Coordinates of N, CA and C and ligand atoms in Angstrom, one line a residue:
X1404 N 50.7 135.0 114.6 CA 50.0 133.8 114.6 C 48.8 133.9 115.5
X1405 N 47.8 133.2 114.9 CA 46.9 133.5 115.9 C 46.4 132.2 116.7
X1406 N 45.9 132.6 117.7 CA 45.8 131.1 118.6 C 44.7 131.2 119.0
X1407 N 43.8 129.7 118.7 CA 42.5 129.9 118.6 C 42.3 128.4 120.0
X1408 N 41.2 128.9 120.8 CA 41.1 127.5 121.9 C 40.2 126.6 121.7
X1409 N 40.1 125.9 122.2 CA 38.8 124.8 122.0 C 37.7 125.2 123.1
X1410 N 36.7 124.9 122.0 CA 35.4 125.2 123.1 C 34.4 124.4 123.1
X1411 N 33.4 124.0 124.2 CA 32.6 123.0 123.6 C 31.0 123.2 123.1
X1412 N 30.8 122.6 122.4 CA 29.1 122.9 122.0 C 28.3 122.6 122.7
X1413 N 27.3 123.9 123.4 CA 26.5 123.7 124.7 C 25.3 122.4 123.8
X1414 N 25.4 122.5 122.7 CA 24.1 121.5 122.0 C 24.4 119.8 122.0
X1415 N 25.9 119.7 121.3 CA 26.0 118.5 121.1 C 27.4 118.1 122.0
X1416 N 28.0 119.0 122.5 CA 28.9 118.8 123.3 C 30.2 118.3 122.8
X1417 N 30.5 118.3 121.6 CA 31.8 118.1 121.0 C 32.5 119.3 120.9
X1418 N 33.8 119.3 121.5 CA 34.7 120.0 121.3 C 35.4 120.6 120.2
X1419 N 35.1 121.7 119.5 CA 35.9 122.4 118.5 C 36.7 124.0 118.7
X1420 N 37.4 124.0 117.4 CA 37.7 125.1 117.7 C 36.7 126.5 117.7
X1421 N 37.5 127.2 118.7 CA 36.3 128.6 118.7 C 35.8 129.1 117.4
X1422 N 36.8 129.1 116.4 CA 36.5 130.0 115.2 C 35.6 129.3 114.8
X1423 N 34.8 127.6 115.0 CA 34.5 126.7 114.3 C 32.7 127.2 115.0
X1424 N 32.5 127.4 116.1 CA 31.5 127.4 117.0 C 30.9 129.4 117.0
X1425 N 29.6 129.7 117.3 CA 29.2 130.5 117.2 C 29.1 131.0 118.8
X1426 N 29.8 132.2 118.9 CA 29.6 133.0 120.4 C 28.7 133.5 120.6
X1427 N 28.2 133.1 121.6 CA 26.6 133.7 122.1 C 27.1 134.8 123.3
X1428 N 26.6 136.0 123.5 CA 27.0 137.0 124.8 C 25.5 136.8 125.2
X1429 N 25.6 137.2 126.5 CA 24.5 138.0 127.0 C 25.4 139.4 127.6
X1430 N 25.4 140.1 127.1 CA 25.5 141.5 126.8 C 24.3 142.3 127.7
X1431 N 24.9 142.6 128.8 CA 23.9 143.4 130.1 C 22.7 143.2 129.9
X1432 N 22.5 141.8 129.4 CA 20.9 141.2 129.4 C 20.1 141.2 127.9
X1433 N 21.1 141.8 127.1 CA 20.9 141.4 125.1 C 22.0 140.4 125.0
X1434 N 21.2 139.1 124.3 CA 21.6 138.4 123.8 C 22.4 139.0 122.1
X1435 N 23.6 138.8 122.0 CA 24.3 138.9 120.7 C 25.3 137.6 120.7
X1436 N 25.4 137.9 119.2 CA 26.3 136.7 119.0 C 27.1 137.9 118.4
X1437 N 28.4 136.8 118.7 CA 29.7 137.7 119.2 C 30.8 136.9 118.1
X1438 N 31.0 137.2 116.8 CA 31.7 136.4 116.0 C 33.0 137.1 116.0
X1439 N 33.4 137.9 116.5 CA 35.0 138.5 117.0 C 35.2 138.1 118.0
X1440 N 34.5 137.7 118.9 CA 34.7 137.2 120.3 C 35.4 138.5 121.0
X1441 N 34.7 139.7 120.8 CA 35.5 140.7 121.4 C 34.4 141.1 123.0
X1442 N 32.9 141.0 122.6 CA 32.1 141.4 124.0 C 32.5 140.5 124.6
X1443 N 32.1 141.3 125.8 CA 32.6 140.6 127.2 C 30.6 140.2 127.6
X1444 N 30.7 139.5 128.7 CA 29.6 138.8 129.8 C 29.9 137.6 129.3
X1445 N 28.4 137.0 130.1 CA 28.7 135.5 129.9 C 28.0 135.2 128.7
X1446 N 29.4 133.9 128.4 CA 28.9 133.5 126.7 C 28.3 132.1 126.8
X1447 N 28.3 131.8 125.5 CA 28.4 130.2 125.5 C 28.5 129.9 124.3
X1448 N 28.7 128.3 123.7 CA 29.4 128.0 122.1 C 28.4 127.3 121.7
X1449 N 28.1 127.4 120.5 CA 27.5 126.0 119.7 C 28.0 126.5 118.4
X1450 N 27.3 125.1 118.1 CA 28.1 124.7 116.4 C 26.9 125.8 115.7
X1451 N 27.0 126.3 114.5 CA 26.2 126.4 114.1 C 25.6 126.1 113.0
X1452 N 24.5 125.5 113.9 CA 23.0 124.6 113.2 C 22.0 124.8 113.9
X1453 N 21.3 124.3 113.2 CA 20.1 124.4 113.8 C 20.0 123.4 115.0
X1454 N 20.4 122.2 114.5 CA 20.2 120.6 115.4 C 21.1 121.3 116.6
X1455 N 22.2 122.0 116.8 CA 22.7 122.4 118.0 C 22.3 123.4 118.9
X1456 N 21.4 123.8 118.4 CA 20.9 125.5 118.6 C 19.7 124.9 119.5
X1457 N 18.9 123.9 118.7 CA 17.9 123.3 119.2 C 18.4 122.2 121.0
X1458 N 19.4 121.9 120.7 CA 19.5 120.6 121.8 C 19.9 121.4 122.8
X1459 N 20.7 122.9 122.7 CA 21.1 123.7 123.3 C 19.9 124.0 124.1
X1460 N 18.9 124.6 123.8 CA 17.7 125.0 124.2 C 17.2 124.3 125.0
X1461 N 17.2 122.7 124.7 CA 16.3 121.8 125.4 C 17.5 121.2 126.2
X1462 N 18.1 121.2 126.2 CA 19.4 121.0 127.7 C 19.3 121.7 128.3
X1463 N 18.6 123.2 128.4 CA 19.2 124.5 129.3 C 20.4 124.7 129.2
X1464 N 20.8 123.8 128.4 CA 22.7 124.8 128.3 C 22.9 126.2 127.9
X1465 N 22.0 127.2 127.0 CA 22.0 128.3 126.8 C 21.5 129.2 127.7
X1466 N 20.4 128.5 128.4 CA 20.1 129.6 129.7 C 20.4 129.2 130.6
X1467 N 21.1 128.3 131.1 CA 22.0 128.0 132.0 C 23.2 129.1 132.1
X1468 N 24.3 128.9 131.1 CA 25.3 129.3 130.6 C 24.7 130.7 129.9
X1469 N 24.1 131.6 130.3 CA 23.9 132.6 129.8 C 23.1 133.2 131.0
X1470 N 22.3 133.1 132.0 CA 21.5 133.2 133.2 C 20.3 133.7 132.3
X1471 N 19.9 133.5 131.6 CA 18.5 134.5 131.1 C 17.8 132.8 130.3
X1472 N 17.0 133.5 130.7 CA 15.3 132.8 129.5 C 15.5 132.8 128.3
X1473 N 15.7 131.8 127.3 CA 15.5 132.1 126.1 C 14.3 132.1 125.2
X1474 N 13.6 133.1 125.3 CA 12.2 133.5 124.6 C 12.6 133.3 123.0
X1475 N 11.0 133.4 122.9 CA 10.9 133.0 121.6 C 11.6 134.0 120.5
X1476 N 11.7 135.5 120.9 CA 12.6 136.2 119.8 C 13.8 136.1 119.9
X1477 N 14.3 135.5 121.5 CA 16.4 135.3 121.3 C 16.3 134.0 120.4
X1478 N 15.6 133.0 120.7 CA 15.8 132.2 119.4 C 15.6 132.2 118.1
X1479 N 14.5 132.9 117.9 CA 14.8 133.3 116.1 C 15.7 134.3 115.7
X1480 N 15.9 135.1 117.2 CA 17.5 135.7 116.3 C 18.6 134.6 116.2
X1481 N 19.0 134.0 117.2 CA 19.6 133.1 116.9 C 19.7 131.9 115.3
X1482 N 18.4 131.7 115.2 CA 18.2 131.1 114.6 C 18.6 131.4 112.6
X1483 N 18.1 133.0 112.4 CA 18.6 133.7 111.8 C 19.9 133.5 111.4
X1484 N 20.8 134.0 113.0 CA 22.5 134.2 112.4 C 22.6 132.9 111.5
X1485 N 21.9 131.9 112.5 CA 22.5 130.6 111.6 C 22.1 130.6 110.4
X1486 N 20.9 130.7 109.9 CA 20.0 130.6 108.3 C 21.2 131.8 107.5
X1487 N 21.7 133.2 108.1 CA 21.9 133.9 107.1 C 23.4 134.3 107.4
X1488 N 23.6 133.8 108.6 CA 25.4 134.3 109.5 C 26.6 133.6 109.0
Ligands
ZN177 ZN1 27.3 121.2 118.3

């Protein structure tokens, strides 16, 4: 059985399950999104959408919770997973 925890969305801040929310790593300073949740550094959760991806951004919850800048290419990768992930 597998046991899945609750995590919250750095965008909208509602609590779901992990499998529900997209893992973000910063990975020795590459951002990847981590949908096995197997890399290690520091992560963070959002739902994925766009509207969470976005609030995330403008809260600094992702470069907060990740220590790095989010430039304009980590977000359209980001943005991507969501459109095609
Ligand atoms: Zn959310």
């Amino acid at each position: 059985m597998q046991v899945s925890s609750i995590k919250k969305c750095a965008g909208c801040g509602d609590h779901r399950s992990e499998v529900e929310l997209m893992r973000i790593v910063n990975n020795k300073g590459e951002i990847k999104v981590d949908p096995g949740g197997v890399m290690s550094g520091r992560d963070v959760y959002i739902c994925p959408q766009i509207t969470c991806l976005d609030a995330a951004v403008k809260n600094n919850g992702l470069s907060d919770a990740l220590k790095i800048e989010i430039s304009d290419s980590i977000y359209n990768k980001l943005l991507e997973e969501i459109n095609h992930g």
